[in-house]
XYZ file of C-alpha atoms in Angstrom:
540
model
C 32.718 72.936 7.347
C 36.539 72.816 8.573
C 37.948 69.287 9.992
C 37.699 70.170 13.456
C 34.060 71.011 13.545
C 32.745 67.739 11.915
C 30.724 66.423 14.162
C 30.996 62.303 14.793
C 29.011 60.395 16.318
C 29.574 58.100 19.570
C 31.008 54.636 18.456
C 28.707 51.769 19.061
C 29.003 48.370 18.989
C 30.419 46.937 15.253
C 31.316 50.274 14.937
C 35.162 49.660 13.533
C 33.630 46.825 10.737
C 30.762 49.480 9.755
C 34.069 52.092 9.434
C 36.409 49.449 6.881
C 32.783 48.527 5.030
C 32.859 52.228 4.103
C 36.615 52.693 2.867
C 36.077 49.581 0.870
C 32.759 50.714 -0.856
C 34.131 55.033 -1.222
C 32.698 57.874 0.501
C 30.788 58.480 -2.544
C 28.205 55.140 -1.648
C 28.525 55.712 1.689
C 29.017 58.028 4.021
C 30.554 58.138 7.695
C 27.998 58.640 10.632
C 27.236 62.066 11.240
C 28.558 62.900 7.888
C 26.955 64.237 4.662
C 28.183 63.617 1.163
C 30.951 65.870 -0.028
C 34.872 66.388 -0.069
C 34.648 66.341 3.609
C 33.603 62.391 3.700
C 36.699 61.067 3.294
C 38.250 63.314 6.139
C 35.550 62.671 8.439
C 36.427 58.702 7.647
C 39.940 59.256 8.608
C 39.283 61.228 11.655
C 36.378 58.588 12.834
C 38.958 55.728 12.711
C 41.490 57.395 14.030
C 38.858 58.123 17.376
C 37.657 54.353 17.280
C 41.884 52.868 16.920
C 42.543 55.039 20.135
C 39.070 53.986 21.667
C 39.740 50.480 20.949
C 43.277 50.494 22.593
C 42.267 52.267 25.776
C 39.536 50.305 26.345
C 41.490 46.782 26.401
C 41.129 45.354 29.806
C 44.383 43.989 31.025
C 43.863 40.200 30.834
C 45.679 37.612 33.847
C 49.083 37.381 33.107
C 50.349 34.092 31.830
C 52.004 31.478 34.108
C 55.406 32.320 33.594
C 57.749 28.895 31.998
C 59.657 26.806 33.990
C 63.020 27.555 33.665
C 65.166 25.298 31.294
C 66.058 22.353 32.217
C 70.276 21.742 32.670
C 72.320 20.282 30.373
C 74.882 18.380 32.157
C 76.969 16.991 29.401
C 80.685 19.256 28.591
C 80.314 22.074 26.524
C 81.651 22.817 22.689
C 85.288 23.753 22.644
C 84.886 27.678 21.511
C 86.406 26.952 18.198
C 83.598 23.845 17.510
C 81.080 26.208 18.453
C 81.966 28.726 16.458
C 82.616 26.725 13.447
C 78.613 25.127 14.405
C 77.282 28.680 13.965
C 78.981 28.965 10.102
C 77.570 25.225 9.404
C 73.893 26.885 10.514
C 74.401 29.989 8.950
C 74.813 28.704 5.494
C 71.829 28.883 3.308
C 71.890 26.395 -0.171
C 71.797 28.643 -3.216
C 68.422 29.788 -4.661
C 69.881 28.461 -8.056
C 69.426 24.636 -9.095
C 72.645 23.019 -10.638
C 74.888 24.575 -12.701
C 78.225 25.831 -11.883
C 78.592 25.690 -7.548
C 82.407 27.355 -8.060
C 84.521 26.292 -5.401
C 83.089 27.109 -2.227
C 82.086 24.275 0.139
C 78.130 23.295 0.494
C 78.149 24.114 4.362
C 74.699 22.484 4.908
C 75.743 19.170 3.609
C 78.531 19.064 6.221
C 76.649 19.321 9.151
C 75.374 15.995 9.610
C 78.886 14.422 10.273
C 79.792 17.841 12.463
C 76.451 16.772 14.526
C 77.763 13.215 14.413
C 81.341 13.736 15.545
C 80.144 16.146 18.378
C 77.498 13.558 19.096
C 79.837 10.843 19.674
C 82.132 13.127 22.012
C 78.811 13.994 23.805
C 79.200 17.321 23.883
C 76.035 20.152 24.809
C 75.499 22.911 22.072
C 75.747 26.628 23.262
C 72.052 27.754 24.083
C 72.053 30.330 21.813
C 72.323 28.344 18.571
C 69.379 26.298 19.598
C 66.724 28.264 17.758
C 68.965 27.861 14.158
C 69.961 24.341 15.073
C 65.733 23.668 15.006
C 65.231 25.174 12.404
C 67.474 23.608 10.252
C 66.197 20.075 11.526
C 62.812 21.344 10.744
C 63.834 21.631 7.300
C 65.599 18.415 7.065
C 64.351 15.661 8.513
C 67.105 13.589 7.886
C 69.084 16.031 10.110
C 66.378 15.156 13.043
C 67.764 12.494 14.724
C 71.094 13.732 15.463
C 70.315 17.179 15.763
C 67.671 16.568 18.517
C 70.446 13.824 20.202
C 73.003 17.071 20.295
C 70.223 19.516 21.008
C 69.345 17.809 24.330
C 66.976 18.506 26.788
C 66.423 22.184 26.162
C 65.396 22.122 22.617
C 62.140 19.965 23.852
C 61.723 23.101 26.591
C 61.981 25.235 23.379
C 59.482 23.088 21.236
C 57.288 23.647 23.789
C 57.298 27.736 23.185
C 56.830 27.661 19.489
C 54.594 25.560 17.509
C 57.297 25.242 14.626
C 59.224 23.056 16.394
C 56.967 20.535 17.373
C 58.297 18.151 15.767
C 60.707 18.059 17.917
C 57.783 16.771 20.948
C 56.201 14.021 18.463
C 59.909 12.914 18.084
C 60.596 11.660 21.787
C 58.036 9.362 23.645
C 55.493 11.160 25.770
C 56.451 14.595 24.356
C 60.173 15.132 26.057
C 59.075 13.170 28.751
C 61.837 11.098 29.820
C 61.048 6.761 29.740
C 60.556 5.013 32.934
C 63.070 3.273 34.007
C 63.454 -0.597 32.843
C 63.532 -1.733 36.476
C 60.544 0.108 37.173
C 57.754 -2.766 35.877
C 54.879 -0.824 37.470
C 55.662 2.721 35.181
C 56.419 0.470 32.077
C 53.420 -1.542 32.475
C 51.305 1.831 32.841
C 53.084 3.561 30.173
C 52.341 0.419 27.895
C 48.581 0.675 28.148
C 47.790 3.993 29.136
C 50.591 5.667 26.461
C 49.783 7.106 23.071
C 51.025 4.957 20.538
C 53.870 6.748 19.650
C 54.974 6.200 23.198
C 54.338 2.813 23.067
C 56.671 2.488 20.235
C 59.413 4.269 21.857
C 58.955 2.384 24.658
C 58.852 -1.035 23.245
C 61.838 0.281 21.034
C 63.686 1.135 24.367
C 63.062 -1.840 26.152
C 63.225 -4.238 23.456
C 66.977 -3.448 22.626
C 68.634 -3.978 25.792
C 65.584 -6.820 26.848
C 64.346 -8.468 24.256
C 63.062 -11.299 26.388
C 60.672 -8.408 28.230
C 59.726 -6.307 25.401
C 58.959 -9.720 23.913
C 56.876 -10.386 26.609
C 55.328 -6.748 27.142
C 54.017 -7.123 23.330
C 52.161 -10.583 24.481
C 50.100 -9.138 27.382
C 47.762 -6.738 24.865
C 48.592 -8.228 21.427
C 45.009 -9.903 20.918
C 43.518 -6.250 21.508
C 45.411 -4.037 19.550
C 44.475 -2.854 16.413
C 46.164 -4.846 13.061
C 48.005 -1.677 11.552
C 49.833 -1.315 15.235
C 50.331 -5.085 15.628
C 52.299 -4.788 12.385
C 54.369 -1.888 13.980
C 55.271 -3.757 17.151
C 55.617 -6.811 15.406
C 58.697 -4.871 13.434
C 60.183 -3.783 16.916
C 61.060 -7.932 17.036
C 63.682 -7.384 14.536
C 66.290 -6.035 16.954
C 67.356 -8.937 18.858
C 65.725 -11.478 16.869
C 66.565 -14.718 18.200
C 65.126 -18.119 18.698
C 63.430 -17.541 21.715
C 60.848 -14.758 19.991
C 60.014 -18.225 17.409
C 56.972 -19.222 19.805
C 55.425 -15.737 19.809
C 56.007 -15.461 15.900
C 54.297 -18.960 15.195
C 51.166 -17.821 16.672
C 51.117 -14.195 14.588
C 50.970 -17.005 11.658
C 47.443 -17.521 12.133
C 46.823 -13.528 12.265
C 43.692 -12.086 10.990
C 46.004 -9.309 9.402
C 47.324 -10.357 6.150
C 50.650 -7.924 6.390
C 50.806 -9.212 9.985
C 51.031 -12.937 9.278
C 53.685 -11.711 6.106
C 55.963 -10.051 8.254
C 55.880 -12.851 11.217
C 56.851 -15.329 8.078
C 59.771 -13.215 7.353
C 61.007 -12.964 10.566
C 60.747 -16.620 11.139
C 62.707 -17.171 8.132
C 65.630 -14.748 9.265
C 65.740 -17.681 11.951
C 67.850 -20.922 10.081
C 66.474 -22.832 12.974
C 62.905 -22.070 13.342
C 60.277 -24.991 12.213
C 59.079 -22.456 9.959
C 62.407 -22.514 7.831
C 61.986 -26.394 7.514
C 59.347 -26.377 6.397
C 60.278 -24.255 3.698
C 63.368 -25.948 3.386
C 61.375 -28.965 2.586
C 59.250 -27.365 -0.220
C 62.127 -25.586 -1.753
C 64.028 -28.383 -2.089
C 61.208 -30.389 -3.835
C 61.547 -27.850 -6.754
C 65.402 -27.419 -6.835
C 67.606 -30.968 -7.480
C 70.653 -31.967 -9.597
C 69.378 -32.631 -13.083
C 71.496 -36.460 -13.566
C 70.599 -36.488 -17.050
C 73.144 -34.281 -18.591
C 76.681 -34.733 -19.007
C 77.839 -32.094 -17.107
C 75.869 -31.086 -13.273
C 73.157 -28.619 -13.661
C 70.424 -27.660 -11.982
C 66.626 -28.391 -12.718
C 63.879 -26.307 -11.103
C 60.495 -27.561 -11.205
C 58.709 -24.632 -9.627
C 54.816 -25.555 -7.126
C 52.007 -26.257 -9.151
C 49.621 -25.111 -6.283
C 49.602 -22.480 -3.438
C 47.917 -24.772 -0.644
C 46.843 -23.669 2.679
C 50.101 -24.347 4.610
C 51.992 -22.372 2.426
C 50.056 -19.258 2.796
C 49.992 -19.794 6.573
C 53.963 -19.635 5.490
C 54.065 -16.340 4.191
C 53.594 -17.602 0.474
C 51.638 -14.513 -1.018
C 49.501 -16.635 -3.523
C 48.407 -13.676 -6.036
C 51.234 -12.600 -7.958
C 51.961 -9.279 -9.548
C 51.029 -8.366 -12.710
C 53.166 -9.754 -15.259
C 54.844 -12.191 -13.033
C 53.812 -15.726 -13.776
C 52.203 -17.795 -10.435
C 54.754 -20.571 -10.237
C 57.567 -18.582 -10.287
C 56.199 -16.349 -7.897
C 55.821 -18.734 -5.973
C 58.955 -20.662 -6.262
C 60.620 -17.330 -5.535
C 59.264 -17.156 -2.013
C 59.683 -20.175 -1.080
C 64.004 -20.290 -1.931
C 64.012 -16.780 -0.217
C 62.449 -18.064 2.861
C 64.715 -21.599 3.076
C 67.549 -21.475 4.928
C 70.800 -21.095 2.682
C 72.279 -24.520 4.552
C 69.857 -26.468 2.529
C 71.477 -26.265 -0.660
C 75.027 -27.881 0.381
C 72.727 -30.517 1.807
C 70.242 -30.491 -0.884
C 73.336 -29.876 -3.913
C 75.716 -32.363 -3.773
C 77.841 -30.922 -0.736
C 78.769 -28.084 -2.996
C 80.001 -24.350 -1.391
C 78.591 -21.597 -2.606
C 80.179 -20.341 -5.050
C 80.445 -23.700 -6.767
C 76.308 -23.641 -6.336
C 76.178 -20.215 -7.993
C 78.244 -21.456 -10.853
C 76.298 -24.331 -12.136
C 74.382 -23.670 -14.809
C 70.416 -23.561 -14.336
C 68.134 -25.459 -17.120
C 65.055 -24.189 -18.944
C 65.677 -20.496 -18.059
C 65.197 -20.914 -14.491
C 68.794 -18.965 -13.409
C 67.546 -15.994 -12.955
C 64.324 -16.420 -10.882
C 66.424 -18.929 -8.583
C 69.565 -16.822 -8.041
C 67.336 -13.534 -7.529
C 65.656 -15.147 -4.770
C 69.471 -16.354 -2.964
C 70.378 -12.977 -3.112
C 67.073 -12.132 -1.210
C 68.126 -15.069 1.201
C 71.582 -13.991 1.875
C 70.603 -10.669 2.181
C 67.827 -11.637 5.039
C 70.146 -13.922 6.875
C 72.809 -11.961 6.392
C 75.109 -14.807 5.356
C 78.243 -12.899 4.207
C 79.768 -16.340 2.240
C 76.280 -16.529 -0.234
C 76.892 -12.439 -0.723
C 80.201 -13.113 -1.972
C 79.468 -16.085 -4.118
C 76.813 -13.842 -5.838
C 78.464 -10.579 -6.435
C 81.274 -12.570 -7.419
C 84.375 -10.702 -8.690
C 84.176 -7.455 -9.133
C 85.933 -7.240 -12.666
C 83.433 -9.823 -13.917
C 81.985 -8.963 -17.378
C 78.642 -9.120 -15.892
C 79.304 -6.184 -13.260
C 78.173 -8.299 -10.331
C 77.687 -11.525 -10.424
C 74.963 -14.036 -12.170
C 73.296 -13.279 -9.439
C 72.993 -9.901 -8.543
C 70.345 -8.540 -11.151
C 69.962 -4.916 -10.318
C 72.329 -2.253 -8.636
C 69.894 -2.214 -5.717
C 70.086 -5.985 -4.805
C 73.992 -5.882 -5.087
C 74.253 -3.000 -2.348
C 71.868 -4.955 -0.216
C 74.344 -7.928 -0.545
C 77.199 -5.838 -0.289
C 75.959 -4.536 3.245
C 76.095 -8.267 4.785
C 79.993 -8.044 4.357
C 82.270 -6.056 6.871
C 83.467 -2.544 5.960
C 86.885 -3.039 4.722
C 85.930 -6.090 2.435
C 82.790 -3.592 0.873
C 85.257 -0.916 0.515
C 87.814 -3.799 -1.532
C 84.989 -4.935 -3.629
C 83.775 -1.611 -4.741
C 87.209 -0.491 -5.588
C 87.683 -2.969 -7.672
C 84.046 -2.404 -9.320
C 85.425 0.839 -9.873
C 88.733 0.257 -11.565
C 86.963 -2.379 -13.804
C 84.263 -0.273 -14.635
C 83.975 3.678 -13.921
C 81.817 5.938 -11.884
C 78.735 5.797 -14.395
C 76.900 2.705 -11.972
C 79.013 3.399 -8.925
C 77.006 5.891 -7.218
C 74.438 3.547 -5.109
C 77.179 0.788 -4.778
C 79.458 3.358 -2.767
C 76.376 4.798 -0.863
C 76.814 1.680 1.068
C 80.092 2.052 2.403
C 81.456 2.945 5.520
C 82.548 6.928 6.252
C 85.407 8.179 5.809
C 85.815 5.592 3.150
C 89.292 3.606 3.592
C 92.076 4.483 1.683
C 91.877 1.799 -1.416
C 88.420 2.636 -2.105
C 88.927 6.512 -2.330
C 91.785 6.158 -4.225
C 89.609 4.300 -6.948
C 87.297 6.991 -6.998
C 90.164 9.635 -7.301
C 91.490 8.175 -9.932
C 88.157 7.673 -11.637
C 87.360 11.286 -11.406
C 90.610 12.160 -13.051
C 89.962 9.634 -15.759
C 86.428 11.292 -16.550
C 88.472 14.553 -16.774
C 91.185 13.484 -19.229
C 88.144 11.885 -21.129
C 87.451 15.836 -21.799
C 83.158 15.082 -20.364
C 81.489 18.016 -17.993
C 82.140 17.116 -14.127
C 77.994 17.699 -13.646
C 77.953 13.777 -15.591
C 79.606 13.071 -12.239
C 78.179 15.694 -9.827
C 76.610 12.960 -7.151
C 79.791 11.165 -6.967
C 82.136 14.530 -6.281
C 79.131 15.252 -3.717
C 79.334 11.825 -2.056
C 83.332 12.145 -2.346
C 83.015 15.657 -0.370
C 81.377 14.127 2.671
C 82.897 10.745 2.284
C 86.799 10.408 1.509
C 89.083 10.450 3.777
C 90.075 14.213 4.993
C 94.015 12.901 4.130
C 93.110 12.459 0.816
C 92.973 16.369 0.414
C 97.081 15.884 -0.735
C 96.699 13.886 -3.722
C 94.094 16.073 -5.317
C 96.764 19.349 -5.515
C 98.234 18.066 -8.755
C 94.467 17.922 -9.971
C 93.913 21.755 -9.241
C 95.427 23.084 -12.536
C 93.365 24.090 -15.488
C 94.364 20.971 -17.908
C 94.820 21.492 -21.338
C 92.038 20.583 -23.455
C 92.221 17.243 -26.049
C 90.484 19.058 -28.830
C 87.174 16.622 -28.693
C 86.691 17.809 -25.453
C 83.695 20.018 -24.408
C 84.684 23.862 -24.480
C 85.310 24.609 -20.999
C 85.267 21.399 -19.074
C 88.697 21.574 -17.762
C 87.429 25.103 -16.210
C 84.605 23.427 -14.500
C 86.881 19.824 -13.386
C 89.697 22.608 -11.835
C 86.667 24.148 -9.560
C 84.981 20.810 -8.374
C 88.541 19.475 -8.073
C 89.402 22.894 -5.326
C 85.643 22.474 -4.087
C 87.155 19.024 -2.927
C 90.458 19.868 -1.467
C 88.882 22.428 0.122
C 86.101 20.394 1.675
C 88.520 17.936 3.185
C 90.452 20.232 4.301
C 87.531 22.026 6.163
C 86.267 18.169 7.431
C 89.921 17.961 9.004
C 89.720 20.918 10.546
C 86.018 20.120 12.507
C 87.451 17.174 13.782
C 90.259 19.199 15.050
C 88.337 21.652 16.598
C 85.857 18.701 18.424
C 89.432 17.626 19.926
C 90.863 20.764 20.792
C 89.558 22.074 24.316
């Protein structure tokens, strides 16, 4: 029997499943209709599919064709300079390595510079070129730190694009109502709607929105529904309040005291206590200062602490959280809450008249310093009182590293953000001259960008310190990456005489002056390229 004799049979229904059921099982088990077993099986298999693909093509019916999209919408904001735009499409381009750590050489990381292009163009409010749209989501799909400013620069027409393709939907759950634009703030009726008929991420948004340019009416907004919503979204419009926190929101945060929601009634307390003024904070002014006095018995002033014997009633309704964690004992759990929450006026009062810093520096009996200056730094960091932040990082050079009070790396960053940018910068300049890189990294994550001129010469001059010291640069690989986005583009002319290959102190490690020459061009090269972007924003 030749190949074009074989006789096969009319397709019918399932036919194209019952064909792939016999190629998986072999001609051998089964054979195609209309076909015995033999060499010719597996021919007559190929030539029935081939029959039933063409049959299955031809017989599609051509559906109704889609409703074609709206076209995008316009973009009215200045275009990129050429130059910027073409200098975005190399900052998209880049890919990070497929290798983790090791030697980077001296090319910049391209990727890591993007977020302060997107910033700078941001602030110049410029509109990206359509065609990088597409890479420009995608790379904020990867990063969702990017998001924010990527999806400010992308503007309207990324949302038209999110639309298209399902992987950029983020890009939808990130603006209220999809893309759809908020009502405006004069218009009560729309916000009122948009308020009870939103999803909640809308809601959010729009209480966001409204709340900071009216806090008064977002204020209000929150009260007309607040007794229906659910507890885990009370606690999420509750924490809208902190933006424009003032003395008027204290009536609407008294009542969320007596909230069925534990976390609720916790995070009303808090904000209450951000609020020196509020009847809340005396009233914890009045039971912290019942466990903190001037102890007249000694020679010399110190403090004694005699921390609450009981949690009562009025002190949860406070805020006081009356279990404590494991391995923290209950009265000083206690006693920490309740300093936190006092206003940090009360202890001049309360002290003798005393400023901070002499506070700080009196000695605390029976072991109680720590427990009592941990929860001022807590204080000073939620009232943002710049005066208490200073007494208790005191000076940077201190033994200590930060300050009696200031017990962690974590809680002296949080006090060092209460203070202004050029007095951070000072004080972790000095932390740096006094005491290296090696517990610097968090401290100068809190400082403003590019960092000023003081401050990046400390960390220059660190860096070249750690090289003479003959160590690997990778010891200090999140400070040169934090230096790369961070110092000052003009810095890029004190680092040439840093470029060489040094000569190696013969304890050093074999090599490391090979590896400090690369991350030292890596960083010339890096400001240089920074300087360059910002250039290219300015240049039309």
């Amino acid at each position: 029997m030749n190949r074009t004799s074989a006789p096969v049979d009319a397709p019918a229904t399932g036919a194209w499943e019952g064909l792939v059921t016999t190629a998986l099982l072999g001609t051998d088990r089964r054979t195609p209709p209309g076909t015995g077993p033999g060499p010719e099986a597996p021919v007559a298999l190929l030539d029935a599919a081939a029959v039933e693909t063409v049959r299955r093509r031809a017989g599609l019916r051509p559906a109704r064709a889609a409703e074609r999209p709206h076209p995008a919408p316009e973009d009215s904001r200045p275009p990129l300079p050429p130059a910027a735009a073409r200098r975005l499409a190399m900052l998209l381009a880049d890919r990070p390595g497929a290798s983790g750590g090791g030697r980077r050489g001296t090319a910049p990381d391209l990727m890591e510079l993007l977020p302060q292009w997107l910033a700078a163009a941001n602030a110049r409010n410029f509109a990206p070129p359509p065609q990088v749209l597409p890479a420009l989501l995608d790379a904020a799909r990867g990063r969702t730190d990017l998001r924010p400013a990527a999806l400010e620069f992308a503007g309207p027409r990324a949302l038209w694009l999110a639309r298209l393709n399902p992987d950029w939907r983020f890009a939808l759950r990130s603006a209220p109502g999809g893309g759809a634009a908020l009502p405006h703030l004069e218009d009560d009726g729309s916000i009122r709607q948009l308020w009870q008929e939103g999803l909640f991420a809308e809601r959010v948004a729009l209480l966001s929105a409204l709340r900071s340019r009216e806090p008064a009416a977002a204020r209000e907004l929150l009260a007309t529904t607040w007794a229906t919503e659910r507890a885990e979204d009370r606690l999420m419009f509750l924490d809208s309040l902190r933006t424009g926190l003032c003395p008027d929101d204290e009536p609407f945060l008294e009542q969320a005291l007596t909230d069925r929601s534990r976390n609720v009634r916790a995070t009303a307390a808090e904000l209450l206590s951000a609020l020196p003024g509020s009847a809340l904070a005396a009233r914890m002014a009045l039971r912290a200062e019942a466990c903190v006095a001037i102890d007249r018995t000694l020679s010399a002033p110190a403090i004694a602490v005699e921390a609450p014997h009981e949690c009562d009633p009025g002190m949860e309704r406070d805020g006081v959280v009356a279990k404590a964690p494991a391995g923290r004992g209950e009265r000083s759990w206690w006693f920490g809450q309740l300093v936190e929450a006092a206003p940090l006026g009360t202890w001049s009062r309360r002290l003798g008249g005393r400023t901070p810093r002499e506070i700080v520096a009196l000695p605390v009996s029976d072991d109680w310093q720590g427990e009592l200056h941990a929860a001022w730094c807590r204080a000073a960091v939620r009232q943002r009182d710049a005066e208490w932040s200073r007494a208790l990082l005191g000076e940077p050079s201190a033994p200590e590293a930060g300050g009696p009070g200031a017990v962690s790396l974590a809680e002296r960053a949080k006090l060092l953000g209460t203070l202004d940018a050029a007095e951070r910068a000072e004080w972790v300049a000095g932390f740096i001259a006094a005491h290296g890189l090696s517990e610097a990294f968090q401290l100068l994550g809190v400082c403003a960008v590019p960092w000023a001129a003081p401050l990046g010469r400390a960390v220059v001059d660190a860096l070249n310190i750690a090289r003479d010291a003959g160590s690997y640069p990778w010891s200090f690989s999140g400070v040169m990456g934090l230096a790369e986005r961070c110092l000052d583009p003009s810095e890029a002319g004190r680092l040439d005489a840093l470029l060489a290959v040094p000569d190696e102190p013969e304890n050093a490690s074999p090599g490391a002056g090979g590896y400090w020459a690369e991350s030292f061009q890596r960083l010339s090269t890096t400001l240089r390229l920074r300087a360059a972007m910002t250039e290219e924003l300015c240049t039309p």
